[in-house]
Tab-separated table of C-alpha atoms in Angstrom:
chain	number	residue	atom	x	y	z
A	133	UNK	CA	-37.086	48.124	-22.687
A	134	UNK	CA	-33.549	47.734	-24.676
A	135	UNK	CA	-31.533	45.319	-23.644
A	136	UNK	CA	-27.805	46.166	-22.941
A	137	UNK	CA	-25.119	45.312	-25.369
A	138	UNK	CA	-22.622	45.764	-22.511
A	139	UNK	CA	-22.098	44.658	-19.012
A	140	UNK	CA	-19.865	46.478	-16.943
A	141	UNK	CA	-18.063	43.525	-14.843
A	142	UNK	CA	-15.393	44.948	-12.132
A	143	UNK	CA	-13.425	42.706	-10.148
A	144	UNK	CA	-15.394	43.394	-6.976
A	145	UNK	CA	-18.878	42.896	-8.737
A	146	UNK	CA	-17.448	40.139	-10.626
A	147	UNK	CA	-16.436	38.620	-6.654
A	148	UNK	CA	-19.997	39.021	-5.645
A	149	UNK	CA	-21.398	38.092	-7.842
A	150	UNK	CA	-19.994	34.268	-7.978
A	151	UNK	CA	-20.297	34.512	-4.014
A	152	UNK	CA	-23.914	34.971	-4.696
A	153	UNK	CA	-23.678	32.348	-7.239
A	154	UNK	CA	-21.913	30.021	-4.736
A	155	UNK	CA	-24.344	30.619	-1.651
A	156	UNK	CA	-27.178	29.522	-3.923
A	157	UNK	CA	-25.009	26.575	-4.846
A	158	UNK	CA	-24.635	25.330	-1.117
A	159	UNK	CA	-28.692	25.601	-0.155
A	160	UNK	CA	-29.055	23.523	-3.023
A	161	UNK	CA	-26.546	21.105	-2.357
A	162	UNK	CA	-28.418	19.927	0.381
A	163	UNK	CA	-30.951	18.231	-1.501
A	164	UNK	CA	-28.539	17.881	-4.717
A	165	UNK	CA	-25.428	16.832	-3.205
A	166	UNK	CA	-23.870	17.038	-6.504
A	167	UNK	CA	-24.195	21.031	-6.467
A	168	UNK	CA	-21.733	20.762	-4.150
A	169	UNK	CA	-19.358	20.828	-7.026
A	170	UNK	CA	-19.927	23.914	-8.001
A	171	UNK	CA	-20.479	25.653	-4.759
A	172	UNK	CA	-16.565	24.899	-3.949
A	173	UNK	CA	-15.588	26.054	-7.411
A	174	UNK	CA	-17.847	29.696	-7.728
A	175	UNK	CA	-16.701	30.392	-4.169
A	176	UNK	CA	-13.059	29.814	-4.844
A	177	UNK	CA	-13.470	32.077	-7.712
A	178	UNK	CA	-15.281	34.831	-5.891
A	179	UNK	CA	-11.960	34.623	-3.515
A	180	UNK	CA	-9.665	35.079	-6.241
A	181	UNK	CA	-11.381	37.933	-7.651
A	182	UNK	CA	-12.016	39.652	-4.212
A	183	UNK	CA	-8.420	38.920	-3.274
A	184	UNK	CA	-7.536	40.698	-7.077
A	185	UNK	CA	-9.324	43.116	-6.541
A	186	UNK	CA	-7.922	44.117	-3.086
A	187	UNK	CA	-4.520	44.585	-5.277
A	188	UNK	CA	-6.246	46.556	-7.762
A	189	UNK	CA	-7.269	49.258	-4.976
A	190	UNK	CA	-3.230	49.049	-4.006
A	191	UNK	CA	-2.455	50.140	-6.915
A	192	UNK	CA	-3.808	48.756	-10.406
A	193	UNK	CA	-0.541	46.736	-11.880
A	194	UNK	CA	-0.296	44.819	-8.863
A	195	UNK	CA	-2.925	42.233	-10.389
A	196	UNK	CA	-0.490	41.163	-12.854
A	197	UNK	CA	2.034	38.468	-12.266
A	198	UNK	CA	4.722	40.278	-13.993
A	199	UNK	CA	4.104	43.925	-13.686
A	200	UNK	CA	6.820	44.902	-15.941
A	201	UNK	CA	5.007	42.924	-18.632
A	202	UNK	CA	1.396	43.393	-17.536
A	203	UNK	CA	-0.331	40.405	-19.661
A	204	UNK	CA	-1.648	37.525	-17.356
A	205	UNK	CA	-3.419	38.512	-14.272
A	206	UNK	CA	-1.975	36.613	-11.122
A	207	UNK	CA	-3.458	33.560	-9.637
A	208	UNK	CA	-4.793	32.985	-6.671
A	209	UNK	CA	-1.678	31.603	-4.152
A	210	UNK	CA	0.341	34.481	-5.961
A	211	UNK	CA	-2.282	37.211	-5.190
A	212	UNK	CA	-2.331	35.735	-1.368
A	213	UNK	CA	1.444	36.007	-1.385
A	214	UNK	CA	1.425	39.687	-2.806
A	215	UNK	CA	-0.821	40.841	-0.453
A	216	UNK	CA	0.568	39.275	3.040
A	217	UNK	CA	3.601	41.180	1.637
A	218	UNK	CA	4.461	44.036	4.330
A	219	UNK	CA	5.605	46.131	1.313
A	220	UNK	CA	2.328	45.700	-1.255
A	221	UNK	CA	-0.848	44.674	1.049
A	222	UNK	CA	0.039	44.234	4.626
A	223	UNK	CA	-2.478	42.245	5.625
A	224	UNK	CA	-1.866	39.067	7.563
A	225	UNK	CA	-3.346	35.318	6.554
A	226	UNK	CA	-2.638	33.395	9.960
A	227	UNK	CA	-1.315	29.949	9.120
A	228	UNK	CA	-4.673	28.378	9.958
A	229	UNK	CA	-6.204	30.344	6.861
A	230	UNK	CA	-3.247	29.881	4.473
A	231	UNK	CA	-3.794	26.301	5.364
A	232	UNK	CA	-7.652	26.332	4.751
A	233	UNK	CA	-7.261	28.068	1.876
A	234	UNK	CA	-4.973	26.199	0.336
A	235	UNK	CA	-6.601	23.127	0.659
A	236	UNK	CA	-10.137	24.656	-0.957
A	237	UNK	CA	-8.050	25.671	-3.255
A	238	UNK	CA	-6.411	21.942	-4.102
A	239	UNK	CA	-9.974	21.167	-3.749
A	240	UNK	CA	-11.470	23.250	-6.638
A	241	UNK	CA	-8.579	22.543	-8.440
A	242	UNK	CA	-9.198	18.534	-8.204
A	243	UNK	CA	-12.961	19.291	-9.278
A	244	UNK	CA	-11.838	21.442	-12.366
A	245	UNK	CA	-9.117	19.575	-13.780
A	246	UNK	CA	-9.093	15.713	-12.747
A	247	UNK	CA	-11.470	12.871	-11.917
A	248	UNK	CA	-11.951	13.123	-8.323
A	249	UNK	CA	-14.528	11.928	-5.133
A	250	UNK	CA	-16.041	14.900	-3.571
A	251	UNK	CA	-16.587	14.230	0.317
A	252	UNK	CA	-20.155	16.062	1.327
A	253	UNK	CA	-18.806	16.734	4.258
A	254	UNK	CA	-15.614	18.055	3.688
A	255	UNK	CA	-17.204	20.341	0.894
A	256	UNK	CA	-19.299	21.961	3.489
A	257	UNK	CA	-16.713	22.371	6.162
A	258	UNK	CA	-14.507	23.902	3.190
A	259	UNK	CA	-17.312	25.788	1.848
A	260	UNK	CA	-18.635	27.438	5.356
A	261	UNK	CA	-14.607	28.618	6.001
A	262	UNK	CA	-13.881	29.563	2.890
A	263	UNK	CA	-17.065	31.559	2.897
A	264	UNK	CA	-16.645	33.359	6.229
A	265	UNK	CA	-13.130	34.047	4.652
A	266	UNK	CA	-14.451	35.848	2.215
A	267	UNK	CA	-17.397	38.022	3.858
A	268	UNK	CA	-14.576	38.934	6.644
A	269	UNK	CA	-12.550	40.339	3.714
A	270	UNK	CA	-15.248	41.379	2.364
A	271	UNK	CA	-16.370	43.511	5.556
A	272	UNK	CA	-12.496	44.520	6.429
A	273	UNK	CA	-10.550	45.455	3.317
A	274	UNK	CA	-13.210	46.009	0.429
A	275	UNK	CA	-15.339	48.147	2.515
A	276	UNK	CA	-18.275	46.014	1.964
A	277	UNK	CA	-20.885	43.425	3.562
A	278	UNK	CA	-22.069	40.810	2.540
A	279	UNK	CA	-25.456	40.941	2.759
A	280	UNK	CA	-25.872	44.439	0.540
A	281	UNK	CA	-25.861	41.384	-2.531
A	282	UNK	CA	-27.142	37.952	-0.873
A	283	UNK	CA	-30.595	37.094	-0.935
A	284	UNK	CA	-31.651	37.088	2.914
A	285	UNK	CA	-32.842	33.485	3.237
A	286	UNK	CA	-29.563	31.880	1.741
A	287	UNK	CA	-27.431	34.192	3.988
A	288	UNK	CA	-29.506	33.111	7.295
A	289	UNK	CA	-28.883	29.362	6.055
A	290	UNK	CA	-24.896	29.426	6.213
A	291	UNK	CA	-25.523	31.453	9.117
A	292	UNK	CA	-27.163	28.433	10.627
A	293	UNK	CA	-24.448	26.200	9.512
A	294	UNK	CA	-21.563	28.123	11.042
A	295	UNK	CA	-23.830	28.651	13.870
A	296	UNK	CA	-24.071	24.748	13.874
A	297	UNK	CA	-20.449	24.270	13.639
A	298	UNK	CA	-19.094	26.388	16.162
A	299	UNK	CA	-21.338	24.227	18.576
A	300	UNK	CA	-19.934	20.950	17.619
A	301	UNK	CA	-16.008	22.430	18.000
A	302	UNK	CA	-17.412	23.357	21.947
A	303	UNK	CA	-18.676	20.262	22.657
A	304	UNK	CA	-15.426	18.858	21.032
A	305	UNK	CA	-13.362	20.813	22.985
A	306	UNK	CA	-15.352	20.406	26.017
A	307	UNK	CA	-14.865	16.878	25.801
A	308	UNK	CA	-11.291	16.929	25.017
A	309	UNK	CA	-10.315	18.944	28.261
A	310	UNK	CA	-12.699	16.257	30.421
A	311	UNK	CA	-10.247	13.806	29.450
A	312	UNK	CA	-7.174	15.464	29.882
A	313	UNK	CA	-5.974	14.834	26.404
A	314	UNK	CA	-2.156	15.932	25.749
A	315	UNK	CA	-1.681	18.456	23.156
A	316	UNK	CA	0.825	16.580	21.424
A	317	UNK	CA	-1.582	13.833	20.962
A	318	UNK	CA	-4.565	16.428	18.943
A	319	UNK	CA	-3.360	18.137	15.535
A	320	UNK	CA	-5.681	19.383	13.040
A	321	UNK	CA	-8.426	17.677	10.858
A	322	UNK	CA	-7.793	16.939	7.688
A	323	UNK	CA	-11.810	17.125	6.847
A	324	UNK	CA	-13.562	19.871	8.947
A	325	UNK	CA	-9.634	21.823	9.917
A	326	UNK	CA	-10.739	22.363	13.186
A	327	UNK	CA	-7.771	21.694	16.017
A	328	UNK	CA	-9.407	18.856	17.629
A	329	UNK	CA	-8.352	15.717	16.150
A	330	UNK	CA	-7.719	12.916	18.646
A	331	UNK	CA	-4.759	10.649	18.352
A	332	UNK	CA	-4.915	9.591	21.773
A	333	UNK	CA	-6.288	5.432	23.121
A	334	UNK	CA	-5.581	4.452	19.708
A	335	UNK	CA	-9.325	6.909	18.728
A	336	UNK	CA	-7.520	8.397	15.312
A	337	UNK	CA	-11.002	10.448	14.935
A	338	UNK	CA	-12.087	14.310	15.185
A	339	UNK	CA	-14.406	15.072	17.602
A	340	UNK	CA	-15.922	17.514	15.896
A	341	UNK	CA	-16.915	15.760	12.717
A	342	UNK	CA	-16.259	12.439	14.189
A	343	UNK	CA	-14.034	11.804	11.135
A	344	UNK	CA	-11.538	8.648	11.633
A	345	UNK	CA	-8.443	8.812	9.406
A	346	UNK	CA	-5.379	6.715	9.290
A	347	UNK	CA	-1.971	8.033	10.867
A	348	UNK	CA	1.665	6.307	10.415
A	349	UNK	CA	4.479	6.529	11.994
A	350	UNK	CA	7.654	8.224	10.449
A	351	UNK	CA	10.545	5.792	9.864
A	352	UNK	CA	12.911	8.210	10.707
A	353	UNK	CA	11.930	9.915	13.929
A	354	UNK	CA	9.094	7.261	15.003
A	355	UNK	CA	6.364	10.184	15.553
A	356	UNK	CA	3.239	8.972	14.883
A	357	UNK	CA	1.183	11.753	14.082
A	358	UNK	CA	0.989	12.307	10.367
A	359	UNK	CA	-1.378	11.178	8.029
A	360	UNK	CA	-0.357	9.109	4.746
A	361	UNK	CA	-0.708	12.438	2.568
A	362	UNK	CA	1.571	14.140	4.430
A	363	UNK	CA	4.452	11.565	3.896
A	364	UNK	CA	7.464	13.435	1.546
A	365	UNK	CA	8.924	10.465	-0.948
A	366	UNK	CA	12.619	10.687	-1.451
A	367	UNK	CA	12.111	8.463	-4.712
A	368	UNK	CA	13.457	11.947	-6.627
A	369	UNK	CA	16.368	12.299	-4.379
A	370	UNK	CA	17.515	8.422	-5.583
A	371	UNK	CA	19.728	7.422	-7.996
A	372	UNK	CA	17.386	5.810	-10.723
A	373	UNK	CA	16.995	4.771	-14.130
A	374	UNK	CA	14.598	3.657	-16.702
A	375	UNK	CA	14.550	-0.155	-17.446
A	376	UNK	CA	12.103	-1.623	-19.981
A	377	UNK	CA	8.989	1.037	-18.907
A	378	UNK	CA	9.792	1.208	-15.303
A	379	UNK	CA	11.970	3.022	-13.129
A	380	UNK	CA	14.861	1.036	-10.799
A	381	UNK	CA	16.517	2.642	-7.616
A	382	UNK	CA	20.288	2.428	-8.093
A	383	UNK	CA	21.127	3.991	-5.236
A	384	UNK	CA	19.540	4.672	-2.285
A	385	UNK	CA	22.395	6.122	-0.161
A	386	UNK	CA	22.104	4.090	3.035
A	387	UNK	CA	18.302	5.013	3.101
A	388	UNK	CA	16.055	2.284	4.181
A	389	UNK	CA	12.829	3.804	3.855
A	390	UNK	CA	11.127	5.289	0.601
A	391	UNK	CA	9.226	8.405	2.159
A	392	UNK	CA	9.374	10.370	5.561
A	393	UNK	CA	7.690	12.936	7.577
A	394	UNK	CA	8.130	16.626	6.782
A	395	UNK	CA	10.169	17.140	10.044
A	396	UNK	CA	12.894	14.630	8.373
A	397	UNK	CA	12.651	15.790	4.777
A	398	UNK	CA	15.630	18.103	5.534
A	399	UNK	CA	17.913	16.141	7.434
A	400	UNK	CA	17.613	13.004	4.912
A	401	UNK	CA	17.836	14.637	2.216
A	402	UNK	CA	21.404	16.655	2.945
A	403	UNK	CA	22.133	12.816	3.766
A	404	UNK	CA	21.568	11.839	0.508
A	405	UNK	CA	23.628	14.560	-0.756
A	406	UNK	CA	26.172	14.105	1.638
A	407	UNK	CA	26.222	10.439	0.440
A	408	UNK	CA	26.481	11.225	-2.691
A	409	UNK	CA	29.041	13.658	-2.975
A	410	UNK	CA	31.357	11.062	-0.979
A	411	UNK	CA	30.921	8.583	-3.571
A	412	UNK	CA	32.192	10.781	-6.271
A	413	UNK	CA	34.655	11.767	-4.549
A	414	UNK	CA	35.499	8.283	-3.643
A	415	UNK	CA	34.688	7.672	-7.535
A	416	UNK	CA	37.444	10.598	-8.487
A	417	UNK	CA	40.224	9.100	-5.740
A	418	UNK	CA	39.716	5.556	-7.289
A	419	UNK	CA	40.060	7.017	-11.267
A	420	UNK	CA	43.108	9.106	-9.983
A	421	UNK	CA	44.610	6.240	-8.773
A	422	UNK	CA	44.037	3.823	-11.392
A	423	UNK	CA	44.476	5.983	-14.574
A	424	UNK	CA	48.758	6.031	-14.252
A	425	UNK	CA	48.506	2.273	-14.406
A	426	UNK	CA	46.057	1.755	-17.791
């Protein structure tokens, strides 16, 4: 039998196939934590391409980030954004996927192009989302299901582990209304994205995935409830300079604090430039002034 010189490789194919690729990944994983690696970064890519070619069945130039000059392909946030768009794709990422999606996608991106410490767990809680992501869309807008091209074992294993999951977030919840937590005191996980994050007796800890994370308080407004990452520096918005390899705040425009929560972002930083167009214009008023008499 010849072998073939070509391979035909669509977008959609292309999509399964590293979703196949990616499933296989996972199962492994579990005994070879370090396939874990690669079972974020196929997956990913089988979402980019499904997502693609979504945009392709629009209409064919919509894969290209500049359609008037059709030579790079979008990426993935871009083909997201095009396709949420009422005018291109209409269809609708709630903010809990853009969210989820975003962060697999900062996670593939810190496996592909930086030193970085991959979390087991969080790779399988991204993983299982991101991959029921993909089989909905799959099912939904590419006509398609998922297991016309996944071997039947592999399929009933992430079955099992959404199966699993879904479980823990009832008991989670379950336990949550026994003790009559507040809702402004639960916000999302930051490693299995569920909604049940407890920031209530002092507990700082999901319980879904039992995860324990640090929170901090905002200088600004005093709320409590965001963790370190989510902290916005204002060391851009300060006056600085370079001096002798290192950078030195010249002005800080009244601000005491160095970063702030993403509530306050706004509001300090039209402070700032509040603060700093009065000083030139205190600046101008004192050169007026002075420049008659020099």
């Amino acid at each position: 039998m010849e072998m073939a010189d070509e391979i035909r490789l669509t977008l959609r194919t292309n999509s399964q196939a590293f979703l196949a690729e990616s499933v296989s990944k996972a199962v492994l994983a579990h005994g070879e934590p370090r396939q874990w690696q690669f079972a974020i970064t196929t997956l990913v890519q089988s979402l980019e391409l499904a997502l693609k070619a979504k945009l392709e069945e629009i209409h064919p130039m919509f894969i290209f980030e500049n359609i008037d000059d059709p030579k790079h392909t979008i990426n993935i946030t871009g083909a997201i954004k095009r396709l949420s768009n009422p005018k291109i794709g209409t269809i609708h990422f709630s903010e809990t996927d853009n969210k989820r999606l975003h962060a697999a996608i900062k996670l593939r991106n810190e496996l592909t192009h930086a030193e970085s410490r991959l979390n087991v767990h969080h790779a399988q809680n991204s993983f299982c989302f991101v991959f029921s992501f993909v089989a909905d869309f799959f099912r939904h807008h590419l006509s398609t299901s998922v297991n016309e091209f996944l071997r039947p074992a592999d399929l009933d294993q992430i079955i099992q582990w959404n199966a699993a999951r879904k479980e823990l977030r009832k008991r989670a919840l379950h336990r949550i209304a026994e003790k009559n937590i507040p809702d402004q005191d639960i916000r999302d996980c930051p490693e299995c994205f569920e909604t049940t994050f407890v920031l209530f007796d002092a507990e700082c800890a999901c319980y879904t995935c039992m995860h324990h994370h640090e929170t901090v308080e905002c200088p600004r407004c005093g709320t409590y409830t965001y963790f370190p990452e989510e902290m916005i520096s204002l060391h851009d918005d300060f006056d600085t300079d370079l001096d002798e390899g290192r950078y030195v705040v010249l002005n800080r425009f009244g601000m005491d604090y160095d970063e702030v929560c993403p509530e306050c972002i706004g509001d300090a930083r039209n402070e700032i430039s509040t603060a700093r167009y009065d000083d030139y214009v205190e600046y101008m008023q004192q050169e007026a002034y002075y420049s008659p008499h020099r």
